[in-house]
mmCIF file of C-alpha atoms and ligand atoms in Angstrom:
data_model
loop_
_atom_site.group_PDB
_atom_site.id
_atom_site.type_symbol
_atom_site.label_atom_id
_atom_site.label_comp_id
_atom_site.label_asym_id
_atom_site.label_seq_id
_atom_site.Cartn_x
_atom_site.Cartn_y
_atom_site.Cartn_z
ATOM 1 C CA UNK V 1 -5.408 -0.520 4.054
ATOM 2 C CA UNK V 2 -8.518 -0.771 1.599
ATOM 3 C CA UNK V 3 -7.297 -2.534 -1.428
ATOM 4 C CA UNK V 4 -8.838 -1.018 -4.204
ATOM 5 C CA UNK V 5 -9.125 -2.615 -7.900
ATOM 6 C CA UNK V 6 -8.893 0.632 -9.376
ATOM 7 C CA UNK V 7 -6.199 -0.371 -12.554
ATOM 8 C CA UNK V 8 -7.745 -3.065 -14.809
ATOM 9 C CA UNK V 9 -5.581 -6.303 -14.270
ATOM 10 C CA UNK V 10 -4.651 -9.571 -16.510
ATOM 11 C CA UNK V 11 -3.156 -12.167 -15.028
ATOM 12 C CA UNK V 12 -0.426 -14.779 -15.746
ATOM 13 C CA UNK V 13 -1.783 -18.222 -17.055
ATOM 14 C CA UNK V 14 0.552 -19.556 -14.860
ATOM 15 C CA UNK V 15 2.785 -18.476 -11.618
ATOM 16 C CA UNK V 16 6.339 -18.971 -11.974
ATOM 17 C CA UNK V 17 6.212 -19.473 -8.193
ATOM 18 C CA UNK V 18 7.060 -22.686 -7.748
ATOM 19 C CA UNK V 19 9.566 -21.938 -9.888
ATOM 20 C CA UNK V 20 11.526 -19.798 -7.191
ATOM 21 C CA UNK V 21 13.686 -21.391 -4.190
ATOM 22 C CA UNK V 22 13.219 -19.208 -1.143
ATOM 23 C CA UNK V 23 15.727 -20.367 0.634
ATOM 24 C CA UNK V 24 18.396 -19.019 -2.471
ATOM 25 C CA UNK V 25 17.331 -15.904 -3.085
ATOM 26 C CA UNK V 26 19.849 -13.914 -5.510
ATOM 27 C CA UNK V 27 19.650 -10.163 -5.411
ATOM 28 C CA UNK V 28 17.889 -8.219 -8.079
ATOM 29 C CA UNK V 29 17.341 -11.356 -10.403
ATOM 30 C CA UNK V 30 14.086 -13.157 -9.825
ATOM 31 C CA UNK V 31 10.607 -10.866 -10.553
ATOM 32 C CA UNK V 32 7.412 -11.820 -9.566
ATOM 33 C CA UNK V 33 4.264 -12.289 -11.385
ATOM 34 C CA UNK V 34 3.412 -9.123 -12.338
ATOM 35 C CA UNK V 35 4.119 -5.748 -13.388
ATOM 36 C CA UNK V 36 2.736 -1.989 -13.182
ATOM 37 C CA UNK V 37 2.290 -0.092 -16.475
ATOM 38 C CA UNK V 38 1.225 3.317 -16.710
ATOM 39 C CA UNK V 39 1.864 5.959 -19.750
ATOM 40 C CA UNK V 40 1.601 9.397 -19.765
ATOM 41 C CA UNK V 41 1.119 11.291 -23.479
ATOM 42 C CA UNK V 42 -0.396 13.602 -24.932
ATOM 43 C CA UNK V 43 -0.182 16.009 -21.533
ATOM 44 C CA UNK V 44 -1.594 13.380 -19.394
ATOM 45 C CA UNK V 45 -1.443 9.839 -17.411
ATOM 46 C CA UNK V 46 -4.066 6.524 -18.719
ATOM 47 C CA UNK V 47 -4.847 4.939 -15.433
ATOM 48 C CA UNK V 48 -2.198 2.324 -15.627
ATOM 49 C CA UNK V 49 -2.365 -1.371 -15.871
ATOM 50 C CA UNK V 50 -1.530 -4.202 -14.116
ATOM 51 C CA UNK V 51 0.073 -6.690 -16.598
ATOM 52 C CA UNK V 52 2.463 -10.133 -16.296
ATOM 53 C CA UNK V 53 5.988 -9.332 -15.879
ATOM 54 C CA UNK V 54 7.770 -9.267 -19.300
ATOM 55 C CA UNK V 55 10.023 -7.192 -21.762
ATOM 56 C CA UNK V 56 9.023 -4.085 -23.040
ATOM 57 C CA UNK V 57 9.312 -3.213 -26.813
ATOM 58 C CA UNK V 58 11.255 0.004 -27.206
ATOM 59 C CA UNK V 59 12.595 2.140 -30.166
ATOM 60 C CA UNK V 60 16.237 2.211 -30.639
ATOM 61 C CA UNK V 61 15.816 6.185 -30.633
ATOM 62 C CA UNK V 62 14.365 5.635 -26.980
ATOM 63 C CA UNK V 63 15.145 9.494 -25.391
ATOM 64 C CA UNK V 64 15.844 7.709 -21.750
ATOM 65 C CA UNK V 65 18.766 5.293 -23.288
ATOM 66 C CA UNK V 66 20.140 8.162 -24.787
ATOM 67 C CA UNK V 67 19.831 11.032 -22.404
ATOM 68 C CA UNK V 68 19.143 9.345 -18.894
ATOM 69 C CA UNK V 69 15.902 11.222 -18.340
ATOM 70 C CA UNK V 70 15.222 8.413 -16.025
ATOM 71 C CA UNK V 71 14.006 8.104 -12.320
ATOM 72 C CA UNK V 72 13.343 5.108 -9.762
ATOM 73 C CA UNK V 73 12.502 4.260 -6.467
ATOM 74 C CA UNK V 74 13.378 1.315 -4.064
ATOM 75 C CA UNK V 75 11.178 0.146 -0.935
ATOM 76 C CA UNK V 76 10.520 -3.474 0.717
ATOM 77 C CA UNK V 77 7.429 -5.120 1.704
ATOM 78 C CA UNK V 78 7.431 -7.502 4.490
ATOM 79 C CA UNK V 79 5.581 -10.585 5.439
ATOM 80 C CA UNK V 80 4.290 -9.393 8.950
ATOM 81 C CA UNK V 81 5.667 -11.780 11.881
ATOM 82 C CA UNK V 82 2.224 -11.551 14.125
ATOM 83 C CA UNK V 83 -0.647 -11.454 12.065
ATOM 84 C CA UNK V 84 -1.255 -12.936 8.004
ATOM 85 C CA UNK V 85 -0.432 -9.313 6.270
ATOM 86 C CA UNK V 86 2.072 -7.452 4.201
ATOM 87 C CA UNK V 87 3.599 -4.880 5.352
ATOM 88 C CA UNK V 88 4.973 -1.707 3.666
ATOM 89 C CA UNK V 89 7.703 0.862 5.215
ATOM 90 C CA UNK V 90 6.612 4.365 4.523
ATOM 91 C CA UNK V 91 5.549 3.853 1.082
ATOM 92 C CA UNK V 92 4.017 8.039 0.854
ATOM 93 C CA UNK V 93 7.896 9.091 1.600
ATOM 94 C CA UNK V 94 8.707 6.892 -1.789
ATOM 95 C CA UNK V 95 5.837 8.497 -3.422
ATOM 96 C CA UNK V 96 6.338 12.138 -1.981
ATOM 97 C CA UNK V 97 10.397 11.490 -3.213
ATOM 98 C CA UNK V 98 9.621 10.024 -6.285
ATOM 99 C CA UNK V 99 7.927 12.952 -7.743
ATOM 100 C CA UNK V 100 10.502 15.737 -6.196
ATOM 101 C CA UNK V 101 12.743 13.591 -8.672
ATOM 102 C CA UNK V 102 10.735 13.546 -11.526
ATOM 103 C CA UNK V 103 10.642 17.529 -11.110
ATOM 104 C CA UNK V 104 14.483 17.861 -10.795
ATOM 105 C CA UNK V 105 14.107 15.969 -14.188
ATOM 106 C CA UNK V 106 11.249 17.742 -15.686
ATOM 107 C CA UNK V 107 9.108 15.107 -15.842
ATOM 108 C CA UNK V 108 5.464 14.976 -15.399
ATOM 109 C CA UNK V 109 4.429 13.593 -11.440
ATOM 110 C CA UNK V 110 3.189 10.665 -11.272
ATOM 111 C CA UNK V 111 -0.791 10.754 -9.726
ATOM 112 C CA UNK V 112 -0.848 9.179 -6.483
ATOM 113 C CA UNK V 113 -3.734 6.522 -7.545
ATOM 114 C CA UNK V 114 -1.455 5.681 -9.774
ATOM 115 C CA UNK V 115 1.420 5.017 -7.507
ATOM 116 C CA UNK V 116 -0.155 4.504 -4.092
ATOM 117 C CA UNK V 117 -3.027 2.771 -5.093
ATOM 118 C CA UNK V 118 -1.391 1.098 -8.020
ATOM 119 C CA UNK V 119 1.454 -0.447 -6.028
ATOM 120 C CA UNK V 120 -1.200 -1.842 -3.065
ATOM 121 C CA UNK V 121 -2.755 -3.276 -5.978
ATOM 122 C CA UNK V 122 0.023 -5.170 -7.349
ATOM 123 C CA UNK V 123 1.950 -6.220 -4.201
ATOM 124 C CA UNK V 124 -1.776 -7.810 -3.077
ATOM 125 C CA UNK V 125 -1.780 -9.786 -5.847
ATOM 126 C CA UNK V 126 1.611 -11.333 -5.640
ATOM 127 C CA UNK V 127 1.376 -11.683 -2.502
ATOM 128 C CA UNK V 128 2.884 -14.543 -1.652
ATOM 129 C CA UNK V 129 6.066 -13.531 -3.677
ATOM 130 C CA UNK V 130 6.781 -11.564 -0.505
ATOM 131 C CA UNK V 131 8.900 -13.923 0.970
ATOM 132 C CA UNK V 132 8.675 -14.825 4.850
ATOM 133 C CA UNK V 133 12.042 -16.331 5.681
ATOM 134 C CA UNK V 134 13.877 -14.079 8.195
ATOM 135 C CA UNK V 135 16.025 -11.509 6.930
ATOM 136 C CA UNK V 136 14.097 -11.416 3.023
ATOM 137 C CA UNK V 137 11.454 -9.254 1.319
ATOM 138 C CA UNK V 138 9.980 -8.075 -1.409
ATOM 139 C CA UNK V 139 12.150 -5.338 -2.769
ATOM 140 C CA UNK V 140 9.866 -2.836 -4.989
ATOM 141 C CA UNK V 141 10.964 -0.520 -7.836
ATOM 142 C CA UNK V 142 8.612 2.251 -9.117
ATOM 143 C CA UNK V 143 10.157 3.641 -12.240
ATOM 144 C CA UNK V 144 9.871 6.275 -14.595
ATOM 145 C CA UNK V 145 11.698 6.969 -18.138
ATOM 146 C CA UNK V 146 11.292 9.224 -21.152
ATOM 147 C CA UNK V 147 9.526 7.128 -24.121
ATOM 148 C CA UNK V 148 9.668 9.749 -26.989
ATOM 149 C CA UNK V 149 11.548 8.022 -29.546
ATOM 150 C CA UNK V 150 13.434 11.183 -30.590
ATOM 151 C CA UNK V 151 17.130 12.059 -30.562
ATOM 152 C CA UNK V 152 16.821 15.828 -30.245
ATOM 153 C CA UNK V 153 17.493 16.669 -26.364
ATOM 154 C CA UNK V 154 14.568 18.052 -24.969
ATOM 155 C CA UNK V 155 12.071 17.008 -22.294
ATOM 156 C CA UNK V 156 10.401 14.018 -23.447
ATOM 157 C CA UNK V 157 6.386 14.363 -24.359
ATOM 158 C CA UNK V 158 6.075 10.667 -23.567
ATOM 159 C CA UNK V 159 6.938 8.348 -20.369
ATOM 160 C CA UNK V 160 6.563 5.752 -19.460
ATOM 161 C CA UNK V 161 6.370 4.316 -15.352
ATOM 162 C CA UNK V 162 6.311 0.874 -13.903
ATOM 163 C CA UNK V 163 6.412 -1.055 -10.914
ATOM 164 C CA UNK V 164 8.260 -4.186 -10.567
ATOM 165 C CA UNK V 165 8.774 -6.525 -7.829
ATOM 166 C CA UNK V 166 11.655 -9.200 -6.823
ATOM 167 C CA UNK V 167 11.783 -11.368 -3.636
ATOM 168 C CA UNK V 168 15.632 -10.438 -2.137
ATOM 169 C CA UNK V 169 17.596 -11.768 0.479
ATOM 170 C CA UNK V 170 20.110 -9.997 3.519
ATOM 171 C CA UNK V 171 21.615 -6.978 1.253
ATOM 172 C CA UNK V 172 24.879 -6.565 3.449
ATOM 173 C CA UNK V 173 24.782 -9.670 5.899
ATOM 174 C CA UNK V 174 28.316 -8.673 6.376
ATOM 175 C CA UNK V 175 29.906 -5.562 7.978
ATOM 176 C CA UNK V 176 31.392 -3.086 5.257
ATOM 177 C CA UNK V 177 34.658 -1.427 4.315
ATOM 178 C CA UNK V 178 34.365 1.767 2.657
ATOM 179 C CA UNK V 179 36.587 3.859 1.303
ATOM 180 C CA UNK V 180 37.224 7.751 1.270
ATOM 181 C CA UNK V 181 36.608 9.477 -2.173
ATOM 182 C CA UNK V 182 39.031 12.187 -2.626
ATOM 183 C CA UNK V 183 38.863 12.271 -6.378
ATOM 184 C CA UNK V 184 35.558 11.537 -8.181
ATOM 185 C CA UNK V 185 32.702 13.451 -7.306
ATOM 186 C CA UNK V 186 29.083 11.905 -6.925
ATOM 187 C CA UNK V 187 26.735 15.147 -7.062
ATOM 188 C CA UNK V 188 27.695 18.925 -6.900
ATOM 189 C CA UNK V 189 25.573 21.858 -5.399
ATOM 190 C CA UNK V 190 23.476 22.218 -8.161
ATOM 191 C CA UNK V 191 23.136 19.173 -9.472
ATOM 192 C CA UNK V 192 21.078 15.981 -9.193
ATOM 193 C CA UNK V 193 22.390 14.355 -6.144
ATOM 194 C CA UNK V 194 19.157 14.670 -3.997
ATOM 195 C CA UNK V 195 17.232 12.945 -6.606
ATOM 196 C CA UNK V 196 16.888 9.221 -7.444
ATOM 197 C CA UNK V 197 17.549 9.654 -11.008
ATOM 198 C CA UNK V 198 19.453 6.954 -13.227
ATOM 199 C CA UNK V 199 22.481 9.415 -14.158
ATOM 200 C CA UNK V 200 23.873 9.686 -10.256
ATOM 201 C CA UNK V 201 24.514 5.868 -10.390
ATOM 202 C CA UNK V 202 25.922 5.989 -14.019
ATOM 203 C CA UNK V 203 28.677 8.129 -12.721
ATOM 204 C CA UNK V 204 29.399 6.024 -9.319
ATOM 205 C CA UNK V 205 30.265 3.013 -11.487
ATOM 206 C CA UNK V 206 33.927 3.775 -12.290
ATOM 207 C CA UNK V 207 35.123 5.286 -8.986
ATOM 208 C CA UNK V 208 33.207 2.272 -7.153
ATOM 209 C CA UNK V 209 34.597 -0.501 -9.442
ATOM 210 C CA UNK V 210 38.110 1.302 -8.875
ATOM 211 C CA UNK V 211 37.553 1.324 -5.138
ATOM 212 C CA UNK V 212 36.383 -2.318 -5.194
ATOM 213 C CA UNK V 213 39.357 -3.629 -6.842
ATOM 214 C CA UNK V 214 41.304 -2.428 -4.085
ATOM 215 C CA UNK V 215 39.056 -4.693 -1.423
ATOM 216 C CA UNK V 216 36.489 -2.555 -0.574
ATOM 217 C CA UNK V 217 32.901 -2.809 -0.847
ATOM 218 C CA UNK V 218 31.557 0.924 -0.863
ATOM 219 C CA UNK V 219 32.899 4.410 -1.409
ATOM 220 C CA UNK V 220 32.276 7.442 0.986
ATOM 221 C CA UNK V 221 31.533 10.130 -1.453
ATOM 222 C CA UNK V 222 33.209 13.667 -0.428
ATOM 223 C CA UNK V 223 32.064 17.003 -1.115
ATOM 224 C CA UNK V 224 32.278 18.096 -4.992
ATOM 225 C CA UNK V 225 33.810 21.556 -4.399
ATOM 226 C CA UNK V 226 37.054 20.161 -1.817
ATOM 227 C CA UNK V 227 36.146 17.023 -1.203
ATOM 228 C CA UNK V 228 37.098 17.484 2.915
ATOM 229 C CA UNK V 229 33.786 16.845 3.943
ATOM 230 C CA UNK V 230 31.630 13.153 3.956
ATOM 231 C CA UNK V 231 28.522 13.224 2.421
ATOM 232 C CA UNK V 232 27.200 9.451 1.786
ATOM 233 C CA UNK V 233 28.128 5.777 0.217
ATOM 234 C CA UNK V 234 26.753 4.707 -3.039
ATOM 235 C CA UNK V 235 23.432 3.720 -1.755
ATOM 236 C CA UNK V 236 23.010 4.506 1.795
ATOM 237 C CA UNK V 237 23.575 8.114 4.058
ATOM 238 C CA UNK V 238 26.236 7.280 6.797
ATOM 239 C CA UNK V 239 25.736 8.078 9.921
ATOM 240 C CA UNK V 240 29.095 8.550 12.757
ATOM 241 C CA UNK V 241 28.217 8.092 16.598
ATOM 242 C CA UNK V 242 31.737 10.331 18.218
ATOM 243 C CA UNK V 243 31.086 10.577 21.651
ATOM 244 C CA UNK V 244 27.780 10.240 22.601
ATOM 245 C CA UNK V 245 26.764 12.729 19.665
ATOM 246 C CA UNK V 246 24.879 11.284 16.093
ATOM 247 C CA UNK V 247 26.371 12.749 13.274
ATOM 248 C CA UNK V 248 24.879 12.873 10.179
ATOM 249 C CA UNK V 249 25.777 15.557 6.702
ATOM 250 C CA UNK V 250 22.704 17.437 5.947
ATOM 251 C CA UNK V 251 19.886 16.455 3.695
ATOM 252 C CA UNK V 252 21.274 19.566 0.787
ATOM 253 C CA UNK V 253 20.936 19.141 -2.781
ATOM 254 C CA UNK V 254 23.819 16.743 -2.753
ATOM 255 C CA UNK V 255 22.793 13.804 -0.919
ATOM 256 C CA UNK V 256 20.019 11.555 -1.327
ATOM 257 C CA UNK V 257 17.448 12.397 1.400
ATOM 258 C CA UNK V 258 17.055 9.020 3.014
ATOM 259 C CA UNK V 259 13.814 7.815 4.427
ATOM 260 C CA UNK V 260 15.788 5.226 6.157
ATOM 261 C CA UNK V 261 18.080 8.184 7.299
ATOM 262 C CA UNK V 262 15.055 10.673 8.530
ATOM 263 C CA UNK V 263 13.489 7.124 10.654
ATOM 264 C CA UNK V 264 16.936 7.004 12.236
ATOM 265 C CA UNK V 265 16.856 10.205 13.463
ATOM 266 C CA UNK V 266 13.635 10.517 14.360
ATOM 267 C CA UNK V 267 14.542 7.213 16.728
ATOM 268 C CA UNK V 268 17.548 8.648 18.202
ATOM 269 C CA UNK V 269 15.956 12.333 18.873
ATOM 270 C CA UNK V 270 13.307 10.107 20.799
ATOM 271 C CA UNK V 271 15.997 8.035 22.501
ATOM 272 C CA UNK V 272 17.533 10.993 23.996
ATOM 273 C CA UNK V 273 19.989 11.207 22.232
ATOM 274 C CA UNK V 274 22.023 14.211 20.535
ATOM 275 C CA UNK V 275 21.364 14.748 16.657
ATOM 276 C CA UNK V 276 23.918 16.907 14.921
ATOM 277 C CA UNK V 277 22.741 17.487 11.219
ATOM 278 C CA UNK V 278 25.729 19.137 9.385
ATOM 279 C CA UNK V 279 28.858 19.253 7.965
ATOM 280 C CA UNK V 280 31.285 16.432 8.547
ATOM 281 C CA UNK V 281 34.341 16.986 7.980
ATOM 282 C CA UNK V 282 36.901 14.004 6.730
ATOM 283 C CA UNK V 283 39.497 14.943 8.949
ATOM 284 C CA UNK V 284 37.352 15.150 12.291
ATOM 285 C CA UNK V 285 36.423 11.359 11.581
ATOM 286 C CA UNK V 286 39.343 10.438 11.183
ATOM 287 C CA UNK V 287 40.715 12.052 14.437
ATOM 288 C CA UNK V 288 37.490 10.713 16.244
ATOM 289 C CA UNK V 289 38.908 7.024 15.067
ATOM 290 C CA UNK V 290 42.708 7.584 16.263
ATOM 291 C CA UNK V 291 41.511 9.341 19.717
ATOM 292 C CA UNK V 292 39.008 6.963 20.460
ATOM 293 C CA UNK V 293 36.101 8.766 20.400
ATOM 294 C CA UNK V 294 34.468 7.142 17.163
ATOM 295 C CA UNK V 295 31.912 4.534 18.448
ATOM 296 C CA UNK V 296 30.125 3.745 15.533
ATOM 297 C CA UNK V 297 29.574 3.974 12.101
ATOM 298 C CA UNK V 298 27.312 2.592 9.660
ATOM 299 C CA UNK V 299 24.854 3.291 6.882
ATOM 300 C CA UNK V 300 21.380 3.672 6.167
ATOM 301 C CA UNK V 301 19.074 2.660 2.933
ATOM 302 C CA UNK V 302 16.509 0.451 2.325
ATOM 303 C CA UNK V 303 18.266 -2.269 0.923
ATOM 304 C CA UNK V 304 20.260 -2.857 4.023
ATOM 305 C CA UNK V 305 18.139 -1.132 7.025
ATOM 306 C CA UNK V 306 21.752 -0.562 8.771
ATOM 307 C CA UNK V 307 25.158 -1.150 7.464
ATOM 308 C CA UNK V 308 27.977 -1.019 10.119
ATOM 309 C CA UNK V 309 30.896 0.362 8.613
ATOM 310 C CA UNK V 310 33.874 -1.582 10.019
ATOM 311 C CA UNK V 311 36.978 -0.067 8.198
ATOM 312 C CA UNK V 312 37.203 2.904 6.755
ATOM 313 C CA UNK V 313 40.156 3.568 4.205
ATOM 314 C CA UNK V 314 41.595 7.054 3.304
ATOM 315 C CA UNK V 315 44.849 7.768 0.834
ATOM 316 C CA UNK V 316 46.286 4.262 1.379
ATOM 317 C CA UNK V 317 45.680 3.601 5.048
ATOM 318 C CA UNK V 318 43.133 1.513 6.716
ATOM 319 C CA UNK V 319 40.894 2.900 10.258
ATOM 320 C CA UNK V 320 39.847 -0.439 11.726
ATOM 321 C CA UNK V 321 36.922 0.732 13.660
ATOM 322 C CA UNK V 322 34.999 -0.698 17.346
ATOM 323 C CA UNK V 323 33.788 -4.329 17.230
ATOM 324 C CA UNK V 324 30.350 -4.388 15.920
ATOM 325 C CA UNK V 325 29.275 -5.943 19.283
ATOM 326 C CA UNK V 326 30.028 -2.944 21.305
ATOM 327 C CA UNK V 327 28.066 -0.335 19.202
ATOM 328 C CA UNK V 328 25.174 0.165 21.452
ATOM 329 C CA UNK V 329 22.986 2.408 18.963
ATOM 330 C CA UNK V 330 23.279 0.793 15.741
ATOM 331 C CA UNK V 331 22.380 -2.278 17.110
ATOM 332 C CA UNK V 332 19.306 -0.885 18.817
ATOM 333 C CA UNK V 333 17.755 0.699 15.987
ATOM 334 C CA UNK V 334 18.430 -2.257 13.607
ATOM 335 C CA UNK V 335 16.172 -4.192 15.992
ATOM 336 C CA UNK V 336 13.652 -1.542 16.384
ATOM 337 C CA UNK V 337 13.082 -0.969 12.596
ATOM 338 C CA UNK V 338 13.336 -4.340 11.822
ATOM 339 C CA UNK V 339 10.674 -5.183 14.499
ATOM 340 C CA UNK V 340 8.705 -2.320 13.117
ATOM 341 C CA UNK V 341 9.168 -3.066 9.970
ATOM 342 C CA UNK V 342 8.317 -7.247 10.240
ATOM 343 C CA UNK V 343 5.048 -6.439 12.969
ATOM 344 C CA UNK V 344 6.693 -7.627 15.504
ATOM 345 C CA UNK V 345 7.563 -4.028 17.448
ATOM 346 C CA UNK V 346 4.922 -1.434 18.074
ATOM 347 C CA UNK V 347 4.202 1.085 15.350
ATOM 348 C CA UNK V 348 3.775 4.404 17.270
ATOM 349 C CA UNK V 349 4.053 6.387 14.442
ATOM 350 C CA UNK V 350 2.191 5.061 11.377
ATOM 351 C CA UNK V 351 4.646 4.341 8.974
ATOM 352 C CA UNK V 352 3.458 0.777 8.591
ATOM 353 C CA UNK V 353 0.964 0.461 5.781
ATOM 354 C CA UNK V 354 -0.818 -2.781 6.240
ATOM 355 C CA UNK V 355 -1.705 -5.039 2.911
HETATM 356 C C1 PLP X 1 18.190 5.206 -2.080
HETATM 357 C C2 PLP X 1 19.430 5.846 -1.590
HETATM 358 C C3 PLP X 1 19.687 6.040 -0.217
HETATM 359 C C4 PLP X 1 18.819 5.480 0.860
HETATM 360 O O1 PLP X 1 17.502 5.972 0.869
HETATM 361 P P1 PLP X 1 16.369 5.165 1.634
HETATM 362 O O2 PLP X 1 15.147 5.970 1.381
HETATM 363 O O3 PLP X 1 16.754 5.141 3.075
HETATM 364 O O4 PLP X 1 16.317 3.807 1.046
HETATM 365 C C5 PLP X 1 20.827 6.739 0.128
HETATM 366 N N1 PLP X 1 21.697 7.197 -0.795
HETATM 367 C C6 PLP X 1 21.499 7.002 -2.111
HETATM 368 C C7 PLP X 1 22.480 7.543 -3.074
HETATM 369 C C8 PLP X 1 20.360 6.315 -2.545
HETATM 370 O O5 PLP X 1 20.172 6.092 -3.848
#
């Protein structure tokens, strides 16, 4: 990757880096250095800035706080294993996603010097924020909101977008139980679920808090219409392995479309192995656990590469599911992206950008 110093930068008098424990990493909570700032008015995009990390001064009458015109990504850099570079995971099918969201919420697309070249800027110059203890990263968050300071709903003529960096830890070192949604509903044909805007996550809250307090870690949203079929958890697609057959729901207007999800299958369809893309139904899962033909299943996101599910709960009863041990495909693909991902497995199809 050329590193260009296309956005004008000031730096912080002083790193907070020594500052920052690597070996204690809390999720979400500790930002590097610096931050991305970009604003678009008047019809059109300055060239963005790259400024130390701090608060932003905002009008009560914000439009985003109000109305949720609001959009993010999430992606992970990685200190590379073999050689002294950074290494990002597909970073155009953020950029390429990030702007189909900002049209589902009429918002203006972000240019990709902006983005791309903006974001190899900023993760150059911190660096060594990306942490390289195994297992950690540097988890980055593109963002967009609506600035107007206006209460009248309508599309914003102002936004604002920013990147923002944080050094994380193992997301899910632990299997996860999830539980069947039968009630709530995440995203309906029609409506935003595809895109990575703020609202989707607003609404998972409740149901997930609900679902929590009954000992489990994730929901597994259902269809809005009947809610028979499985679409995805909170933050990942979910993938089934029943028989020797990969399941997966397809990649509608109702389900986030996972990069982390399309690598997977990309991997397996190499591997040999069957792909089924489409409807899965509740009840066929749950016959798949009691007949023994449910191998695996487990999730897919950025945050956590692959989550194996290991109980899955439904009305009150609880499928324990195959000993994580004896899932043969999971396990194989975790290492391969995770090899790919940390330069330590080849990359035979480009989607390692090297900083
Ligand atoms: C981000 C996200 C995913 C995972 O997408 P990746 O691109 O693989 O990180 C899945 N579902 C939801 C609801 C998400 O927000």
């Amino acid at each position: 990757m050329e590193i260009g110093q296309a956005l004008p930068v000031e730096k912080v008098k002083q790193s907070r880096l020594p500052q920052v424990d690597f070996n204690n990493i809390p999720f979400g909570k500790i930002y590097s250095d610096h931050m991305l700032v970009a604003e678009f008015k008047n019809g059109q995009w300055d060239g963005g800035k790259i400024i130390p990390f701090g608060d932003l001064p905002l009008s009560p009458a914000t439009s985003t706080i109000h109305y949720g015109q609001s959009i993010f990504e999430g992606l992970k850099a990685y200190k590379s294993e073999t050689e002294d570079k950074v290494l990002l995971f597909r970073p155009d099918e953020n950029f390429k996603r990030f702007n189909e969201s900002a049209t589902r919420l009429c918002m203006p697309h972000v240019p990709e010097e902006v983005f791309m070249d903006g974001l190899f800027q900023l993760v150059n110059l911190d660096r060594e924020w990306v942490p390289n203890t195994p297992g950690c990263s540097l988890y980055i968050r593109p963002f967009m909101f609506a600035a107007d300071a206006y209460l009248g709903l309508k599309p914003s003529d102002s936004y604002k977008f920013l990147i923002i960096t944080s050094p994380v830890g193992d997301y899910y070192a632990e299997p996860v139980r999830v539980k069947i949604e039968r009630h709530y509903t995440r995203a309906a044909k029609g409506g935003t679920g595809y895109a990575k805007c703020a609202g989707n996550y607003a609404a998972s809250i409740y149901p997930a808090k609900l679902a929590q307090e009954k000992g489990y870690h994730q929901l597994l949203w259902t269809d809005g219409a009947k809610h028979e079929f499985i679409e995805e958890a909170g933050s990942m697609n979910v993938m089934f392995v029943i028989g020797d057959k990969l399941i997966t729901a397809p990649a509608g207007d109702s389900i986030l479309h996972g990069i982390t999800r399309k690598t997977v299958l990309t991997l397996a369809k190499e591997w040999g192995m069957e792909v089924e893309e489409r409807p899965v139904e509740v009840k066929e899962v749950l016959e798949a656990v009691k007949n023994g033909t449910l191998k695996e299943a487990f999730g897919t996101g950025t945050a956590a590469t692959i989550a194996h599910i290991i109980a899955i709960g439904d009305d009150g009863t609880d499928y324990e599911l195959p000993a994580i041990e004896t899932r043969e495909f999971s396990n194989k693909v975790l290492k391969e992206l995770t090899g790919i991902q940390r330069g330590n497995k080849e990359d035979a199809h480009n989607w390692i950008f090297k900083i």
